[in-house]
Coordinates of C-alpha atoms in Angstrom, one line a residue:
G134 CA -16.8 -24.2 -15.7
N135 CA -16.2 -20.5 -16.5
F136 CA -19.6 -19.4 -15.4
A137 CA -19.2 -21.8 -12.2
Y138 CA -16.2 -19.8 -11.4
S139 CA -17.9 -16.5 -12.0
A140 CA -21.0 -17.7 -10.2
T141 CA -19.1 -18.7 -7.0
T142 CA -16.4 -16.3 -6.7
M143 CA -17.8 -12.8 -8.2
T144 CA -21.4 -12.5 -6.9
K145 CA -21.0 -11.3 -3.2
L146 CA -19.0 -8.1 -4.0
S147 CA -16.0 -9.4 -1.9
E148 CA -13.7 -6.8 -3.5
N149 CA -16.1 -4.1 -1.6
N150 CA -16.0 -6.2 1.4
G151 CA -13.6 -8.9 2.2
S152 CA -15.7 -11.3 2.5
R153 CA -13.6 -14.0 0.8
E154 CA -10.7 -13.2 3.5
W155 CA -9.5 -16.8 4.6
A156 CA -7.7 -16.6 8.0
E157 CA -6.1 -19.9 7.4
F158 CA -4.5 -18.5 4.3
R159 CA -3.7 -15.3 6.1
E160 CA -1.6 -17.6 8.9
F161 CA 0.1 -20.1 6.2
Y162 CA 3.5 -18.4 7.4
T163 CA 5.3 -21.0 4.8
L164 CA 4.4 -19.2 2.0
W165 CA 4.8 -15.9 3.4
D166 CA 8.2 -16.8 4.6
I167 CA 9.2 -17.2 1.2
F168 CA 8.4 -13.6 0.1
E169 CA 10.6 -12.5 3.3
K170 CA 13.3 -14.6 2.4
Y171 CA 13.0 -13.7 -1.4
F172 CA 13.6 -10.0 -0.7
G173 CA 15.3 -10.0 2.7
F174 CA 12.3 -8.5 4.1
Q175 CA 13.0 -6.0 7.2
L176 CA 10.1 -4.0 9.3
H177 CA 11.3 -1.0 11.2
L178 CA 9.2 0.9 13.4
S179 CA 10.4 4.2 14.6
D180 CA 10.9 4.4 18.3
D181 CA 8.0 6.1 19.3
L182 CA 5.8 3.5 17.5
K183 CA 7.5 0.7 19.1
K184 CA 6.1 1.8 22.1
I185 CA 2.3 1.6 21.3
A186 CA 3.0 -1.0 18.4
P187 CA 1.6 -4.0 20.4
K188 CA -1.5 -2.2 21.3
I189 CA -2.5 -0.8 18.3
G190 CA -5.9 -2.8 16.9
A191 CA -6.4 -4.3 20.6
E192 CA -10.0 -3.9 22.2
D193 CA -8.4 -2.6 25.3
A194 CA -6.4 -0.5 22.9
P195 CA -7.0 3.6 23.3
E196 CA -9.9 4.7 21.3
N197 CA -7.6 6.2 18.5
L198 CA -5.3 3.4 18.4
K199 CA -8.3 0.5 17.7
Q200 CA -8.7 1.4 14.2
L201 CA -6.3 3.2 11.7
M202 CA -5.9 4.2 7.9
L203 CA -2.1 2.9 6.7
G204 CA -0.2 5.0 3.9
F205 CA 1.9 3.0 2.0
H206 CA 4.7 4.2 -0.6
P207 CA 6.0 4.4 -3.2
H208 CA 3.4 2.6 -5.6
G209 CA 6.3 1.1 -8.0
I210 CA 5.0 -0.9 -11.0
F211 CA 3.3 -3.4 -9.1
P212 CA 2.9 -2.8 -5.4
L213 CA 3.4 -6.7 -4.4
T214 CA 5.1 -5.7 -0.6
H215 CA 1.8 -3.8 -0.1
I216 CA -0.2 -7.1 -0.7
W217 CA 1.2 -10.0 1.4
M218 CA 3.5 -7.7 3.9
S219 CA 0.4 -7.5 6.5
S220 CA 0.5 -11.3 6.2
S221 CA 4.0 -11.8 7.1
R222 CA 5.2 -13.4 10.1
T223 CA 7.3 -10.3 10.7
W224 CA 4.4 -7.7 10.3
R225 CA 2.1 -10.1 12.8
N226 CA 5.2 -10.3 15.4
A227 CA 5.5 -6.4 15.4
F228 CA 1.9 -5.8 15.1
P229 CA -0.1 -8.6 16.9
N230 CA -3.3 -7.1 17.2
L231 CA -3.7 -5.2 14.0
K232 CA -5.6 -6.8 11.4
I233 CA -5.7 -4.6 8.3
N234 CA -7.1 -5.1 4.7
A235 CA -4.9 -3.6 1.6
L236 CA -6.5 -2.1 -1.2
T237 CA -5.6 -2.3 -4.7
A238 CA -6.6 -1.3 -8.3
S239 CA -9.7 -2.7 -9.7
I240 CA -8.1 -4.7 -12.3
I241 CA -6.1 -6.9 -9.4
H242 CA -10.0 -8.1 -8.7
V243 CA -11.1 -9.1 -12.4
V244 CA -7.9 -11.5 -13.3
P245 CA -8.8 -15.2 -12.6
L246 CA -5.9 -16.8 -9.7
M247 CA -4.4 -13.3 -9.2
R248 CA -7.7 -12.4 -7.6
D249 CA -8.4 -15.1 -5.2
F250 CA -4.7 -14.9 -3.8
A251 CA -5.4 -11.5 -3.3
Q252 CA -9.2 -11.7 -1.6
W253 CA -7.9 -14.8 0.4
G254 CA -5.3 -12.6 1.5
G255 CA -7.9 -9.9 2.7
V256 CA -7.2 -7.6 0.0
C257 CA -9.9 -5.2 -1.4
D258 CA -10.3 -2.5 -4.3
V259 CA -9.5 0.9 -3.8
A260 CA -12.8 1.9 -4.8
K261 CA -14.6 4.5 -2.3
K262 CA -17.4 1.8 -2.1
S263 CA -14.7 -0.5 -0.1
V264 CA -13.1 2.2 1.8
Y265 CA -16.6 3.3 3.2
N266 CA -17.9 -0.4 3.8
L267 CA -14.5 -1.3 5.3
L268 CA -14.1 1.6 7.6
G269 CA -18.4 1.2 8.6
M270 CA -16.9 -2.3 9.4
G271 CA -14.5 -1.2 12.0
R272 CA -11.9 -2.6 9.4
S273 CA -8.3 -1.0 9.4
I274 CA -7.0 -0.4 6.0
Q275 CA -4.3 0.0 4.0
L276 CA -3.6 2.2 0.6
V277 CA -1.2 3.0 -1.6
I278 CA -1.9 6.7 -1.5
G279 CA -0.1 7.7 -4.4
G280 CA -1.6 5.3 -7.0
Q281 CA -1.1 4.4 -10.4
T282 CA 0.2 8.0 -11.5
E283 CA 3.6 6.9 -9.5
M284 CA 3.5 3.8 -11.8
F285 CA 4.4 5.8 -14.8
E286 CA 7.3 7.0 -13.3
S287 CA 8.9 5.1 -11.5
R288 CA 12.3 3.6 -12.9
S289 CA 14.7 1.2 -11.2
W290 CA 17.5 3.0 -11.8
E291 CA 16.5 6.7 -11.2
K292 CA 18.0 8.2 -7.9
E293 CA 14.9 10.3 -7.4
V294 CA 11.8 8.7 -6.3
M295 CA 8.7 10.1 -8.0
L296 CA 5.4 10.5 -5.4
V297 CA 2.4 12.0 -5.7
R298 CA 1.4 14.7 -2.9
K299 CA -1.2 17.6 -3.5
K300 CA -3.7 15.8 -5.8
R301 CA -4.4 13.2 -3.1
L302 CA -6.8 14.8 -1.0
G303 CA -9.8 12.2 -0.5
V304 CA -7.6 9.9 1.4
F305 CA -7.2 12.6 3.9
K306 CA -11.1 13.8 3.9
I307 CA -12.3 10.4 4.7
A308 CA -9.7 10.1 7.4
I309 CA -11.0 13.2 9.2
Q310 CA -14.8 12.3 8.7
H311 CA -13.9 8.9 10.2
G312 CA -11.5 10.5 13.1
L313 CA -8.8 8.3 12.0
G314 CA -5.2 8.6 12.2
I315 CA -3.0 7.3 9.0
M316 CA 0.1 5.7 9.5
P317 CA 2.8 6.8 7.2
M318 CA 5.5 4.1 5.9
Y319 CA 8.1 3.8 3.0
C320 CA 9.1 0.8 1.3
F321 CA 13.1 1.1 0.3
G322 CA 13.6 -1.6 -2.5
E323 CA 10.3 -1.0 -3.9
T324 CA 10.9 0.8 -6.9
Q325 CA 14.1 -1.6 -7.7
A326 CA 12.0 -4.9 -7.9
M327 CA 10.6 -4.4 -11.4
D328 CA 10.3 -1.8 -14.4
N329 CA 7.7 -1.4 -17.4
V330 CA 7.6 -0.8 -21.0
Y331 CA 7.3 3.1 -21.3
F332 CA 4.9 4.6 -23.6
P333 CA 3.6 7.5 -21.8
K334 CA 0.8 9.0 -24.3
I335 CA -0.4 6.0 -24.9
Q336 CA -0.6 4.7 -21.6
S337 CA -1.5 8.1 -19.9
Y338 CA -4.6 8.0 -22.9
I339 CA -5.9 4.6 -21.7
K340 CA -5.5 4.9 -18.0
S341 CA -7.9 8.0 -18.7
K342 CA -10.3 5.9 -20.3
V343 CA -10.5 2.7 -18.7
G344 CA -8.6 3.8 -15.2
F345 CA -5.8 1.1 -16.0
P346 CA -2.2 2.2 -17.9
I347 CA -2.0 0.2 -20.8
P348 CA 0.6 -1.4 -22.3
Y349 CA 1.2 -2.9 -18.5
I350 CA 3.9 -5.5 -19.3
P351 CA 6.0 -5.1 -16.0
Y352 CA 9.6 -7.1 -16.0
G353 CA 12.3 -7.9 -13.3
R354 CA 14.8 -10.8 -12.9
Y355 CA 15.8 -12.2 -16.4
F356 CA 12.9 -9.8 -18.3
L357 CA 10.4 -11.9 -16.8
P358 CA 7.7 -10.8 -14.8
I359 CA 9.5 -11.7 -11.6
P360 CA 10.6 -9.4 -8.9
R361 CA 14.3 -8.5 -8.9
R362 CA 15.8 -10.0 -5.7
V363 CA 16.7 -6.8 -3.9
P364 CA 16.4 -5.9 -0.4
I365 CA 13.0 -4.8 0.8
T366 CA 12.8 -2.8 4.0
V367 CA 9.4 -0.8 5.2
V368 CA 9.9 1.5 7.4
V369 CA 7.1 2.7 9.6
D370 CA 6.1 6.0 12.1
I371 CA 3.3 6.9 14.4
P372 CA 0.2 7.6 13.2
V373 CA -0.6 11.5 12.2
F374 CA -3.9 12.8 13.5
P375 CA -6.6 14.5 12.2
R376 CA -7.0 18.1 14.8
K377 CA -10.7 16.9 14.6
K378 CA -13.2 14.5 13.3
C379 CA -15.7 16.4 10.9
D380 CA -18.4 15.2 8.8
K381 CA -17.7 18.3 6.1
P382 CA -14.0 19.3 6.7
S383 CA -13.1 22.3 5.0
L384 CA -10.5 22.2 2.0
E385 CA -8.4 24.4 4.6
D386 CA -8.5 21.4 7.7
I387 CA -7.8 18.7 4.6
V388 CA -4.8 20.4 3.2
D389 CA -3.5 21.0 7.0
F390 CA -3.8 17.1 7.9
Q391 CA -2.1 16.2 4.3
T392 CA 0.6 18.9 4.9
R393 CA 1.3 17.2 8.3
Y394 CA 1.4 13.8 7.3
Y395 CA 3.5 14.2 3.9
S396 CA 5.9 16.0 6.4
A397 CA 6.1 13.1 8.6
L398 CA 6.7 10.9 5.7
E399 CA 9.4 12.9 4.1
K400 CA 11.3 12.9 7.5
L401 CA 10.8 8.9 7.7
F402 CA 12.4 8.7 4.3
E403 CA 15.3 11.0 5.3
E404 CA 16.2 9.4 8.8
N405 CA 16.2 5.8 7.2
K406 CA 17.9 6.2 4.0
K407 CA 21.4 5.6 4.6
K408 CA 20.6 2.9 7.2
Y409 CA 19.1 1.1 4.6
G410 CA 21.2 1.5 1.6
H411 CA 19.4 4.7 -0.2
S412 CA 21.5 7.3 0.9
S413 CA 22.0 8.8 -2.8
H414 CA 18.3 8.6 -3.2
S415 CA 15.5 11.9 -2.7
I416 CA 11.8 12.4 -3.0
K417 CA 10.9 14.5 -6.2
W418 CA 7.0 15.3 -5.2
M419 CA 4.5 15.6 -8.0
D420 CA 2.5 18.6 -7.2
S421 CA 1.3 19.5 -10.5

């Protein structure tokens, strides 16, 4: 049985190309409605984005809106919203033509059932190979740019939300190489949904060896691995574009693009935090 499962689900490298994506599953709104109701999910588009959102991803869209990269922040303990959001009814109503593949850590694509659920929903591995494959296929991709580093620092009770900034140059280099804009979004409530056991030295060491911070024992509601029922609101702004498409961008070009992107993200956070019940929260950038 295990051999049959592996042979039929792990031989096509679907985590790199989205080959197991199942349209009927992504459009099974009865399931996604459960997530939306549980979290009281809201999606807020900036005024500028509302003007262009229906066109993004459409065949007759302006060239720079046919394909995008999307940046999801923060990572939190387990970025569940990042995984299911783009299949939700609310997202599809706001972006009727934008079909995206969310990218996650490799571990998601190893664990049976978890990998099936994720891959049916179009989720792929965040490995560089996947990124280039999907962009080459004309897909739009969504990444948690801060990555697992933010997982270490995520605490539901903290008022400072830790976000990684300077180390994430690769994403911006790839966007410049493909001439793609990156659409910033911030998820209010993501860091309140779950916590993890905290053994920083051990977790940091194991992550350096195997690529994932162990021990990883996420907990939320009733101290079980169930997210707390907290309000989740994702705020989104217009894409930030590279100044030019370039196969070999200079470090100066990459840093310039990155700086403009994070300025837009911080502005998005500050403009919306009071409205969605997070007025006491602030971003603390991890730049070291």
